[in-house]
mmCIF file with all atom_site columns, C-alpha atoms in Angstrom:
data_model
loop_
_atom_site.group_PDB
_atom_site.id
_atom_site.type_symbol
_atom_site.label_atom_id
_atom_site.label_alt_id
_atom_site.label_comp_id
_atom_site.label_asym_id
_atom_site.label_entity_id
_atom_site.label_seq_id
_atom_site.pdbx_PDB_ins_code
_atom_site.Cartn_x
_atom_site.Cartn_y
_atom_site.Cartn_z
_atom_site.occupancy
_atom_site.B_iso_or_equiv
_atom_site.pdbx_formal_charge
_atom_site.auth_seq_id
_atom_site.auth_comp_id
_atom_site.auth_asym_id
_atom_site.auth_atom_id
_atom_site.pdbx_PDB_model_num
ATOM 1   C CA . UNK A 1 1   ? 45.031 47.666  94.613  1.00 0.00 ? 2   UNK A CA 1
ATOM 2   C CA . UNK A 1 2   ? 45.388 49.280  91.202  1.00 0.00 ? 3   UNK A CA 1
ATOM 3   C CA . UNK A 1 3   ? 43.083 52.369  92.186  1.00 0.00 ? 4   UNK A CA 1
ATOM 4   C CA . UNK A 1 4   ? 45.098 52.751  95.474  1.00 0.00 ? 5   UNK A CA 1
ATOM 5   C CA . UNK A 1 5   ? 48.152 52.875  93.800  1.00 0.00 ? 6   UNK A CA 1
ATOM 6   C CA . UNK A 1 6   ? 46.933 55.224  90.764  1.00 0.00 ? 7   UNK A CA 1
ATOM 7   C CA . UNK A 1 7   ? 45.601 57.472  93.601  1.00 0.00 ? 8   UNK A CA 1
ATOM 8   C CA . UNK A 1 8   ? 48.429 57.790  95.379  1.00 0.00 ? 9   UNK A CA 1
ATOM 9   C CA . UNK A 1 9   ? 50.555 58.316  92.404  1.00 0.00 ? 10  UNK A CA 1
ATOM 10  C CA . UNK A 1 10  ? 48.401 61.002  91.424  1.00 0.00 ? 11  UNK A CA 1
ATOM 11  C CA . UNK A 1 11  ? 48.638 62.787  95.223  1.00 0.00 ? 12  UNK A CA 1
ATOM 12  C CA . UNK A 1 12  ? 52.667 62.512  94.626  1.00 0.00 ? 13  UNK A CA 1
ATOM 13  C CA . UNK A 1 13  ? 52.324 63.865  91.482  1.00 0.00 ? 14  UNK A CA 1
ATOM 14  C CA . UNK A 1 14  ? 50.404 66.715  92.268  1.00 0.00 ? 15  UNK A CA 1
ATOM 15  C CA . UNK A 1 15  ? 52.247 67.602  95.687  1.00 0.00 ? 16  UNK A CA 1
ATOM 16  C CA . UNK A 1 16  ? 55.854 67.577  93.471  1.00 0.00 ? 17  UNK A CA 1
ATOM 17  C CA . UNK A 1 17  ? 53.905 69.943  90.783  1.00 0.00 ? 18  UNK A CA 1
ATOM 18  C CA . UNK A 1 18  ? 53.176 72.563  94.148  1.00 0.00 ? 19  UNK A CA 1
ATOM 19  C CA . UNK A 1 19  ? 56.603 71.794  94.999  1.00 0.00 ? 20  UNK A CA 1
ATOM 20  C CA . UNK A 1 20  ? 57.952 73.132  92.183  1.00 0.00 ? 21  UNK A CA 1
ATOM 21  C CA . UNK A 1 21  ? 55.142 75.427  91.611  1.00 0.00 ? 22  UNK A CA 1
ATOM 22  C CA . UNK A 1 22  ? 56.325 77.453  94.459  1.00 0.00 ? 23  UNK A CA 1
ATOM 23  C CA . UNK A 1 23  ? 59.884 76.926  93.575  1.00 0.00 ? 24  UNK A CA 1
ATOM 24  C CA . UNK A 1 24  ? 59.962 78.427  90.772  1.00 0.00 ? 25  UNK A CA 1
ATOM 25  C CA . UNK A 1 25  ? 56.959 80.928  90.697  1.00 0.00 ? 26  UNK A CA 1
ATOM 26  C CA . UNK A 1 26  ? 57.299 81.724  94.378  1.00 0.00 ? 27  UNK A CA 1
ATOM 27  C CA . UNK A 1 27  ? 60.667 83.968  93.855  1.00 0.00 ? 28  UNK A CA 1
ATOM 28  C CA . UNK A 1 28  ? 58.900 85.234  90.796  1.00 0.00 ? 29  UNK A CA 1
ATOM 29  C CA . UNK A 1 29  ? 56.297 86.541  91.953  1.00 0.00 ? 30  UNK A CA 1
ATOM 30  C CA . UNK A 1 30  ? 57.884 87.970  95.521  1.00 0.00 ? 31  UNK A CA 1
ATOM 31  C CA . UNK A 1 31  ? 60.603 89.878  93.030  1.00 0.00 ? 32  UNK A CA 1
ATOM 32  C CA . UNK A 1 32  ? 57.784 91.273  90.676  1.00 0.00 ? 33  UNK A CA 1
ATOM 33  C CA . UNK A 1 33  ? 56.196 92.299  94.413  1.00 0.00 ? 34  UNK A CA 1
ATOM 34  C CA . UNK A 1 34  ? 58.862 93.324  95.484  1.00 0.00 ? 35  UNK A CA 1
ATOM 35  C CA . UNK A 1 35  ? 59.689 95.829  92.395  1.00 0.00 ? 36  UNK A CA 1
ATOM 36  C CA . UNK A 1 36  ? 56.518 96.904  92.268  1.00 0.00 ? 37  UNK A CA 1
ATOM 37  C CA . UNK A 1 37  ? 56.208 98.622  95.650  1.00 0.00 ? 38  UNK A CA 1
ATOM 38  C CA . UNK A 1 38  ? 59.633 100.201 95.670  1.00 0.00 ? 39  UNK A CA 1
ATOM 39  C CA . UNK A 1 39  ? 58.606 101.716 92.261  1.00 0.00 ? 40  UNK A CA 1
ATOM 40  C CA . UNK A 1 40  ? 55.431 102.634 94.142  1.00 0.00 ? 41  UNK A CA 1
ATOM 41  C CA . UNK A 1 41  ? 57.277 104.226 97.468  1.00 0.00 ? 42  UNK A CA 1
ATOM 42  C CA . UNK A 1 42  ? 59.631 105.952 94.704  1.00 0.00 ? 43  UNK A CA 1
ATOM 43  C CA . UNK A 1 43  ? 56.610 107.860 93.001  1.00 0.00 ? 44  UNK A CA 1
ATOM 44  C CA . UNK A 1 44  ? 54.644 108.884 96.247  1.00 0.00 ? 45  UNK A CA 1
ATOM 45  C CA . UNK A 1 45  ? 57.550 110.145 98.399  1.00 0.00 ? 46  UNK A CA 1
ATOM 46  C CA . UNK A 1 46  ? 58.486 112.713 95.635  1.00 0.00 ? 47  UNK A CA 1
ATOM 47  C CA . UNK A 1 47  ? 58.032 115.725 97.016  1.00 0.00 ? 48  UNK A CA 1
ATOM 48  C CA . UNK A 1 48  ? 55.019 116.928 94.958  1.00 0.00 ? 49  UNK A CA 1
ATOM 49  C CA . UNK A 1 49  ? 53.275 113.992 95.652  1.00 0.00 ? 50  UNK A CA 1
ATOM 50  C CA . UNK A 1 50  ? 54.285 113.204 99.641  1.00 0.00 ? 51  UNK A CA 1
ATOM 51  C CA . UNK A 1 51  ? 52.366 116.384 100.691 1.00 0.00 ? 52  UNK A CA 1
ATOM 52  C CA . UNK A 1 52  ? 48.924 114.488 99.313  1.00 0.00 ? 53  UNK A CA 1
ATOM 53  C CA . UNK A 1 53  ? 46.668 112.657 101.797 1.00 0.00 ? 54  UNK A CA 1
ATOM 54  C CA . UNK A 1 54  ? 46.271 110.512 99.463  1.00 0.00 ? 55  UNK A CA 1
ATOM 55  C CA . UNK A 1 55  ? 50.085 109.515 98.543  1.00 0.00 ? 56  UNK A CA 1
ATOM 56  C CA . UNK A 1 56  ? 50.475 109.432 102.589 1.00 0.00 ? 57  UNK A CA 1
ATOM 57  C CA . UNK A 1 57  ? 48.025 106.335 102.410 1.00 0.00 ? 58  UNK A CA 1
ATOM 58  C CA . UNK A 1 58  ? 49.043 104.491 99.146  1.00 0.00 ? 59  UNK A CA 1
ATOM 59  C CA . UNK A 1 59  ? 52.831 104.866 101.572 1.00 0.00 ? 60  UNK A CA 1
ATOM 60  C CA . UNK A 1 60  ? 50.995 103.265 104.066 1.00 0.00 ? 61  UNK A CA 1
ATOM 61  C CA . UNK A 1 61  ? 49.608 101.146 101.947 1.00 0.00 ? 62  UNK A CA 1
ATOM 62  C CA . UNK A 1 62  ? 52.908 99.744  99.842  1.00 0.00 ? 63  UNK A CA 1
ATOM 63  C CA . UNK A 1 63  ? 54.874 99.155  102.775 1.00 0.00 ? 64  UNK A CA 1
ATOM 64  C CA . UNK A 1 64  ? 51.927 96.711  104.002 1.00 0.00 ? 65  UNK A CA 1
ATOM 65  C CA . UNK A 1 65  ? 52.177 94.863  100.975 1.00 0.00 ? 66  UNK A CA 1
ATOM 66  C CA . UNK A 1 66  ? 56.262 94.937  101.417 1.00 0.00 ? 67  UNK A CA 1
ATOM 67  C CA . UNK A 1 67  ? 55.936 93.605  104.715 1.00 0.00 ? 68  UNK A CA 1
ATOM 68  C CA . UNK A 1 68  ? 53.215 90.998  104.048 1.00 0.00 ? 69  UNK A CA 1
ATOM 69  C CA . UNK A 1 69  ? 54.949 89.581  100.815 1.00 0.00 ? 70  UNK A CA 1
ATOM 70  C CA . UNK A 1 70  ? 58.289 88.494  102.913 1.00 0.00 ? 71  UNK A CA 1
ATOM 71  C CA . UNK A 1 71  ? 55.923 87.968  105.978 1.00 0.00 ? 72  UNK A CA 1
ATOM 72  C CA . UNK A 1 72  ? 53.158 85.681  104.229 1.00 0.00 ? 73  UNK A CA 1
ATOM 73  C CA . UNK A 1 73  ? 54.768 84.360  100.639 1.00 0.00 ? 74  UNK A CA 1
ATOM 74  C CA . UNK A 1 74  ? 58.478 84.066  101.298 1.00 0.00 ? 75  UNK A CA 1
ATOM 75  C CA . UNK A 1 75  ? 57.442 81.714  104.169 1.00 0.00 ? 76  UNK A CA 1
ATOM 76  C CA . UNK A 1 76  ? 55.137 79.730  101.956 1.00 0.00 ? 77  UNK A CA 1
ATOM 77  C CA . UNK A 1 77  ? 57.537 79.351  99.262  1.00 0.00 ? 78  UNK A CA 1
ATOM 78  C CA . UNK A 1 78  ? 60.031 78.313  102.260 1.00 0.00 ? 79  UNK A CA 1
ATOM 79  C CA . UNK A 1 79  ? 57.879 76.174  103.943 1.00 0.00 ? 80  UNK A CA 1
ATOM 80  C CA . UNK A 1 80  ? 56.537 74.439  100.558 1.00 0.00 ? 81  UNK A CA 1
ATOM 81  C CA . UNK A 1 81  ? 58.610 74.697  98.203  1.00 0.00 ? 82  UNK A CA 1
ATOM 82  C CA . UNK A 1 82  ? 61.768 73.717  99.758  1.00 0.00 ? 83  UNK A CA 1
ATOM 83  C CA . UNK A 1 83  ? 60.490 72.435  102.890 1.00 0.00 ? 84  UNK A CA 1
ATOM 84  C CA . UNK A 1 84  ? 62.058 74.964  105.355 1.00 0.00 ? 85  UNK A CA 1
ATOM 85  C CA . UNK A 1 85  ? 59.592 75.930  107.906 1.00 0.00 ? 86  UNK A CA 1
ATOM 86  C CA . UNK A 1 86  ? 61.323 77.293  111.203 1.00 0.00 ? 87  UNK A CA 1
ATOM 87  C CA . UNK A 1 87  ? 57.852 78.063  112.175 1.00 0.00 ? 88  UNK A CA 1
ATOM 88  C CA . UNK A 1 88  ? 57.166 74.360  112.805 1.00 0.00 ? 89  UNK A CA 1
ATOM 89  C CA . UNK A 1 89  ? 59.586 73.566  115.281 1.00 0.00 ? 90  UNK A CA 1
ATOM 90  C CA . UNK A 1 90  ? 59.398 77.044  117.418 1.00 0.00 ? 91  UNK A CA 1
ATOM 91  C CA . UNK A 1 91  ? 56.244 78.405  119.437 1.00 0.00 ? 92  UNK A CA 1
ATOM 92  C CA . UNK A 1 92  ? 56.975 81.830  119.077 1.00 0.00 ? 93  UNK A CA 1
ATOM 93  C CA . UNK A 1 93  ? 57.824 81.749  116.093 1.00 0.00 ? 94  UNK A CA 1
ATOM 94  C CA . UNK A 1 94  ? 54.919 80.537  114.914 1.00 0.00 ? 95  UNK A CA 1
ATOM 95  C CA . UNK A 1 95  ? 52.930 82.643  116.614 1.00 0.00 ? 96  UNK A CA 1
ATOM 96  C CA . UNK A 1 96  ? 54.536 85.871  115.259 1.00 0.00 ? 97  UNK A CA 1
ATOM 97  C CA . UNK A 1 97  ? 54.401 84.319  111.485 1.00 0.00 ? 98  UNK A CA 1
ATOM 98  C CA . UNK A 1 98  ? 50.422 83.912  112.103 1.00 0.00 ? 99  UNK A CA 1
ATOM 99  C CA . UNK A 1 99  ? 50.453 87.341  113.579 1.00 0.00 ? 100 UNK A CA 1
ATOM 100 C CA . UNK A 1 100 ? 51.994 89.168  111.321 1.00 0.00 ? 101 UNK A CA 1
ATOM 101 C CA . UNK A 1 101 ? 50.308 87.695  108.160 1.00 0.00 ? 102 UNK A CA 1
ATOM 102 C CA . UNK A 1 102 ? 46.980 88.033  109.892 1.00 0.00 ? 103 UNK A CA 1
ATOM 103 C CA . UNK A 1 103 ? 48.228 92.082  110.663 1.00 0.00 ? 104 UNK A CA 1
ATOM 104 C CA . UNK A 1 104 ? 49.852 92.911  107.119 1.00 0.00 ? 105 UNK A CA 1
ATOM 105 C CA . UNK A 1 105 ? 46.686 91.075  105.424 1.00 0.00 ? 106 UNK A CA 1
ATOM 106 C CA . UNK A 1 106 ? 44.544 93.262  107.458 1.00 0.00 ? 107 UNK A CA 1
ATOM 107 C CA . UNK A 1 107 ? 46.195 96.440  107.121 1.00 0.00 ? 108 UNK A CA 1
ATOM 108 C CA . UNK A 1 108 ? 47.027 96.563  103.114 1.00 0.00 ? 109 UNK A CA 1
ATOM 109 C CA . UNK A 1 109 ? 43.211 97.243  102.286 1.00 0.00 ? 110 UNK A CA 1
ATOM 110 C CA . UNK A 1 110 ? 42.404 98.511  105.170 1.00 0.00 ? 111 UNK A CA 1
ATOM 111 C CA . UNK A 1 111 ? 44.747 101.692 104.591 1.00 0.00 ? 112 UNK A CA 1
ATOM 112 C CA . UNK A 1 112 ? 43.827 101.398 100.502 1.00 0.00 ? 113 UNK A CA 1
ATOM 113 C CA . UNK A 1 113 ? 40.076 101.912 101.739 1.00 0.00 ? 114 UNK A CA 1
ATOM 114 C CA . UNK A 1 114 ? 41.284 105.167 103.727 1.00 0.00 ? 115 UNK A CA 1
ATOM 115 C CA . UNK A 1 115 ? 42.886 106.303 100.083 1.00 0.00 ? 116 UNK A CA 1
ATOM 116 C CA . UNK A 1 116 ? 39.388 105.991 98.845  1.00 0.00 ? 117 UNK A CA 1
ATOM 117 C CA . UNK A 1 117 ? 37.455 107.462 101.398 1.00 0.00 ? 118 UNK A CA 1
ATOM 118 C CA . UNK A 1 118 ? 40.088 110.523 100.973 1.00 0.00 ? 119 UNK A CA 1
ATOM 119 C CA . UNK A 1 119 ? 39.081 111.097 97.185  1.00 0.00 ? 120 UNK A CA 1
ATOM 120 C CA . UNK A 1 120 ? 35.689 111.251 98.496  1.00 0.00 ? 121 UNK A CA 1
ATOM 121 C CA . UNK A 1 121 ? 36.257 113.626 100.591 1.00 0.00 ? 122 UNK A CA 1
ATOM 122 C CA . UNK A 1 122 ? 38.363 115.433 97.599  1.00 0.00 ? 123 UNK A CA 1
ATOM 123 C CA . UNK A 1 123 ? 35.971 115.183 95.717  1.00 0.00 ? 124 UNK A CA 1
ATOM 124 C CA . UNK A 1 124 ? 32.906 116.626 97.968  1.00 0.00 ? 125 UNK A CA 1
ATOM 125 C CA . UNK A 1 125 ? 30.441 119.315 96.388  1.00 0.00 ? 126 UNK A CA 1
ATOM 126 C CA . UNK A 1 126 ? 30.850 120.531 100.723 1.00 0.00 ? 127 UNK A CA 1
ATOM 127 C CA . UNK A 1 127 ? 33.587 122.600 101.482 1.00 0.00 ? 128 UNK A CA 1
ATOM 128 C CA . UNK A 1 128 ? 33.579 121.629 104.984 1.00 0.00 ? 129 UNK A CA 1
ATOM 129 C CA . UNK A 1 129 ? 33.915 117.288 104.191 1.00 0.00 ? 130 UNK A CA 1
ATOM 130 C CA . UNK A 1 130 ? 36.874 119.031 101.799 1.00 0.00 ? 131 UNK A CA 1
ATOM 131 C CA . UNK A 1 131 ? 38.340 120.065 104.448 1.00 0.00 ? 132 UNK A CA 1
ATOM 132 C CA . UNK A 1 132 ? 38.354 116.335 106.226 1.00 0.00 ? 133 UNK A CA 1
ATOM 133 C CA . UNK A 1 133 ? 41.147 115.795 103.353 1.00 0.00 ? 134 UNK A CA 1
ATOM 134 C CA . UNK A 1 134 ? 44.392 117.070 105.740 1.00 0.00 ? 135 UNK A CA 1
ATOM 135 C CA . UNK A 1 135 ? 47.704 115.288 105.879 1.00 0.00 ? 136 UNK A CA 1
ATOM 136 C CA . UNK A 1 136 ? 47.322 115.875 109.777 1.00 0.00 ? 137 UNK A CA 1
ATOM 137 C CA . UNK A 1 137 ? 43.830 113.717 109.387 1.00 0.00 ? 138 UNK A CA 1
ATOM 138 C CA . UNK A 1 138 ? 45.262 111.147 107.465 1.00 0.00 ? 139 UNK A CA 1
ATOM 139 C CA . UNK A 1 139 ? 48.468 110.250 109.936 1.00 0.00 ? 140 UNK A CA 1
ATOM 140 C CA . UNK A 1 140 ? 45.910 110.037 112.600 1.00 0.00 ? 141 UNK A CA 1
ATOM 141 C CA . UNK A 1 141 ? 43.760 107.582 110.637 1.00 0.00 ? 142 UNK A CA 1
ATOM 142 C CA . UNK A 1 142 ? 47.003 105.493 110.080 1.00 0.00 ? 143 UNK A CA 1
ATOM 143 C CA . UNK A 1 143 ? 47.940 105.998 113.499 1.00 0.00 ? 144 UNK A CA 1
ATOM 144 C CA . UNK A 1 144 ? 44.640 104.469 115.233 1.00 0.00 ? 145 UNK A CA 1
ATOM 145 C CA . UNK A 1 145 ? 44.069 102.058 112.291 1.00 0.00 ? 146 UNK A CA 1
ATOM 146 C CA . UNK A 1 146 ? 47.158 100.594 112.974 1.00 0.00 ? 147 UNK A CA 1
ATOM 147 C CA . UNK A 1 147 ? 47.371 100.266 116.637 1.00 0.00 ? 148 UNK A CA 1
ATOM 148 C CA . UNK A 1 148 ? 43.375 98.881  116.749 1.00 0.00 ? 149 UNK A CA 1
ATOM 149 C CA . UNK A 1 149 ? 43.931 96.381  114.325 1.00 0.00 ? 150 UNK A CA 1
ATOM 150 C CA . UNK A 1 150 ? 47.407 95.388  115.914 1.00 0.00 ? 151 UNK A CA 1
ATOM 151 C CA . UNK A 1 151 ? 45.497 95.107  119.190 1.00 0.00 ? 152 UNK A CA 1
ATOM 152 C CA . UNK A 1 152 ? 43.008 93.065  117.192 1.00 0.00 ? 153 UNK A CA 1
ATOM 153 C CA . UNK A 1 153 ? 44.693 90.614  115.728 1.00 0.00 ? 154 UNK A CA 1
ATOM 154 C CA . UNK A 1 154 ? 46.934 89.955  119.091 1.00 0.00 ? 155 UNK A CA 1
ATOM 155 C CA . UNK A 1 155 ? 44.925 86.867  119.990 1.00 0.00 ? 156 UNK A CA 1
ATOM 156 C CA . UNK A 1 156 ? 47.346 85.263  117.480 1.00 0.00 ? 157 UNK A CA 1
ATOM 157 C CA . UNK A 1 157 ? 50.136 85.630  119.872 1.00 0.00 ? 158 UNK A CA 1
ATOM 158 C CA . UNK A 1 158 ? 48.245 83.791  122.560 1.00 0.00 ? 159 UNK A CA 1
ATOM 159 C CA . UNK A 1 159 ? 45.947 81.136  121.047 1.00 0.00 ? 160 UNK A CA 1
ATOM 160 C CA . UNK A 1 160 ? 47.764 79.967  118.073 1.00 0.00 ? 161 UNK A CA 1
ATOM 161 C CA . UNK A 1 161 ? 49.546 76.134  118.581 1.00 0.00 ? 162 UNK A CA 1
ATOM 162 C CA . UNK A 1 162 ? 51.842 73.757  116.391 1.00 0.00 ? 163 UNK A CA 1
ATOM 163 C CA . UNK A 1 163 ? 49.478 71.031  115.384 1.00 0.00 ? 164 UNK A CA 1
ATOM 164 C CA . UNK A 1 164 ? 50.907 67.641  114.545 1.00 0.00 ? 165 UNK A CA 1
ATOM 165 C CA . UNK A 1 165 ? 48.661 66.031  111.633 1.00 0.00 ? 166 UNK A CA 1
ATOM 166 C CA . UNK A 1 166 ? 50.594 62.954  111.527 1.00 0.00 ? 167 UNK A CA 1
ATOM 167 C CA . UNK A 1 167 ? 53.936 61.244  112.139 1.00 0.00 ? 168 UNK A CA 1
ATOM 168 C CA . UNK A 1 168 ? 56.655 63.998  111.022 1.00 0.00 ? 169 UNK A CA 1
ATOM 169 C CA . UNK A 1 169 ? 53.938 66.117  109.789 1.00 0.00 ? 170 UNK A CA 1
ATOM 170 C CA . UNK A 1 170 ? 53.349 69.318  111.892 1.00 0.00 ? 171 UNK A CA 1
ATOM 171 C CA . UNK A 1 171 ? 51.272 72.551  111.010 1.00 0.00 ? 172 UNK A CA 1
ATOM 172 C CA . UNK A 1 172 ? 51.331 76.058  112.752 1.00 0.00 ? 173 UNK A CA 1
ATOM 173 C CA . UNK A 1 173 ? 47.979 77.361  113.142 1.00 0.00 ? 174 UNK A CA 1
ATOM 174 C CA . UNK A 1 174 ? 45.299 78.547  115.096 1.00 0.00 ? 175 UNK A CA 1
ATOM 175 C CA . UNK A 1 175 ? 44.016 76.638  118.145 1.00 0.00 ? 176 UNK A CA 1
ATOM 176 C CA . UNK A 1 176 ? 40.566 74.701  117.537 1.00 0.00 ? 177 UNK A CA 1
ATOM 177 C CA . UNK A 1 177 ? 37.416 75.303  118.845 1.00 0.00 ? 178 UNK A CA 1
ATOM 178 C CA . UNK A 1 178 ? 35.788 78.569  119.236 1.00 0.00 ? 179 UNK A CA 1
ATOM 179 C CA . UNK A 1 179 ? 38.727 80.581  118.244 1.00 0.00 ? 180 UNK A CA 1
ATOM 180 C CA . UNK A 1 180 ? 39.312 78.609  115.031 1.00 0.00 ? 181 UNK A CA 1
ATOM 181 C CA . UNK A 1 181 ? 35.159 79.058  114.383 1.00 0.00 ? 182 UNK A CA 1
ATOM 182 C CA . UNK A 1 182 ? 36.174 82.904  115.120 1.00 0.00 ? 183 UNK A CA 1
ATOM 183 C CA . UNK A 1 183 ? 38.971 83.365  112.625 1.00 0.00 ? 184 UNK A CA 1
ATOM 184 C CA . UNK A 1 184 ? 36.611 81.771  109.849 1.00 0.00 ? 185 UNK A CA 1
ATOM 185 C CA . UNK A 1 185 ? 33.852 83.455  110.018 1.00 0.00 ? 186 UNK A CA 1
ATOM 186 C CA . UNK A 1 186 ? 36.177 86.612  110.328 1.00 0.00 ? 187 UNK A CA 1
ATOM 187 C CA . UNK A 1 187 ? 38.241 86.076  107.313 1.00 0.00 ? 188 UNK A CA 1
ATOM 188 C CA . UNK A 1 188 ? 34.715 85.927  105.431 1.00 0.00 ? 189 UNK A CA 1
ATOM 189 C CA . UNK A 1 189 ? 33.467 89.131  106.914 1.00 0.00 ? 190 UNK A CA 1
ATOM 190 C CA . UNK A 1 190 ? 36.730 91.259  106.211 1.00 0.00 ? 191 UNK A CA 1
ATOM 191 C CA . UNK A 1 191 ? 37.037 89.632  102.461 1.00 0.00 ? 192 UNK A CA 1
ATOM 192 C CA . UNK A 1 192 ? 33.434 90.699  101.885 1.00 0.00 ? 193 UNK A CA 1
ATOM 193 C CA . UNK A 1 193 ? 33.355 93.806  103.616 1.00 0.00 ? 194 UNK A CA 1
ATOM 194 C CA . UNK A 1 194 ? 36.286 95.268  102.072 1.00 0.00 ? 195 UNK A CA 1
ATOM 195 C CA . UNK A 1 195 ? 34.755 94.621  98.967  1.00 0.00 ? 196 UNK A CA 1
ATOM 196 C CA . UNK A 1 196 ? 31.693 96.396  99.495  1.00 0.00 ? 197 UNK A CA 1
ATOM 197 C CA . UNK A 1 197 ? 33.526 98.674  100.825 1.00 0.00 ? 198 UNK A CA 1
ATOM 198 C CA . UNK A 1 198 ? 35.792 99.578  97.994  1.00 0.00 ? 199 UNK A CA 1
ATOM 199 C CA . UNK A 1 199 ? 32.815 98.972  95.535  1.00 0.00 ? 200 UNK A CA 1
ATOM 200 C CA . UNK A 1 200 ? 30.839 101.971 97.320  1.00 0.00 ? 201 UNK A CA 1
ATOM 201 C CA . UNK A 1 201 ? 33.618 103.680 97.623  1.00 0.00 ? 202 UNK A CA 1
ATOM 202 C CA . UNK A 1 202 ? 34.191 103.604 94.194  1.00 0.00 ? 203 UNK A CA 1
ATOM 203 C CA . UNK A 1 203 ? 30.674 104.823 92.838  1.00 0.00 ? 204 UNK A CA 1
#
């Protein structure tokens, strides 16, 4: 009886320390985030720098993370932290929360990959993969990137369900089954792909 009660003190003790873990560090760190790509969008729209390729994706790139901190973290410090979760109680809501994380996550290294690839191209001993660096080249890179991977990630709308996980306890997530298997093995692939991406990239 003692263990069972130490246990479940220690399970309310650690839940109230993520409570106020994302009360209080939450707001932190979406202000810092928040700061930090406005200073960003300030210093690549200046005119000597907007004309870049490159600036044109780290734009790209900044408003992704904008729109995936108040997309993915202020809903986790919401839901969490002060145990708001709209997302919970409507369908399409929920659905739209899981698609635009999945999106925004997707999107902010997919378009910092594009700012690599560009200084290779920059940086080419060929004159004519020099020439691949274009502001024209790099809107239509945005451009496709964007739609395919909005396409992509549009099964979110459509199989994506409010779970209940016990009495009063609800979670909005991806159906199970295959398409629960699929997202899984897919958020390993992109994690590890971008990063051997941007470590080749790199070298």
């Amino acid at each position: 009886m003692s263990l069972a009660s130490s246990a479940s003190e220690t399970i309310a003790a650690m839940k109230a320390a993520q409570k106020y873990l994302y009360q209080c560090g939450g707001p932190i760190l979406m202000l810092i985030g928040t700061i930090g790509c406005m200073l960003n969008l300030i210093v690549f729209t200046q005119k000597a720098l907007r004309k870049n390729p490159c600036s044109i994706y780290f734009i790209a790139y900044n408003v992704a993370n904008f729109l995936y901190i108040y997309s993915s973290l202020l809903a986790l410090t919401l839901s969490v932290g002060y145990s708001i979760d709209v997302s919970i109680y409507n369908l399409i809501i929920c659905r739209l929360r899981l698609y635009t994380v999945s999106l925004f996550n997707t999107l902010s290294p997919f378009y910092l990959i594009l700012a690599s690839v560009d200084r290779i191209f920059v940086t080419s001993s060929n004159a004519l993969t020099r020439q691949r660096s274009t502001r024209r080249f790099a809107y239509l890179c945005i451009l496709i990137g964007t739609l395919f991977w909005a396409l992509f990630h549009s099964h979110a709308l459509i199989a994506s369900n409010i779970r209940q996980l016990a009495p009063n306890a609800f979670l909005c997530y991806f159906q199970q089954g295959i398409h629960l298997v699929f997202v899984s093995y897919y958020a390993v692939i992109k994690e590890t792909s971008t990063l051997l991406l941007m470590i080749i990239c790199g070298l």
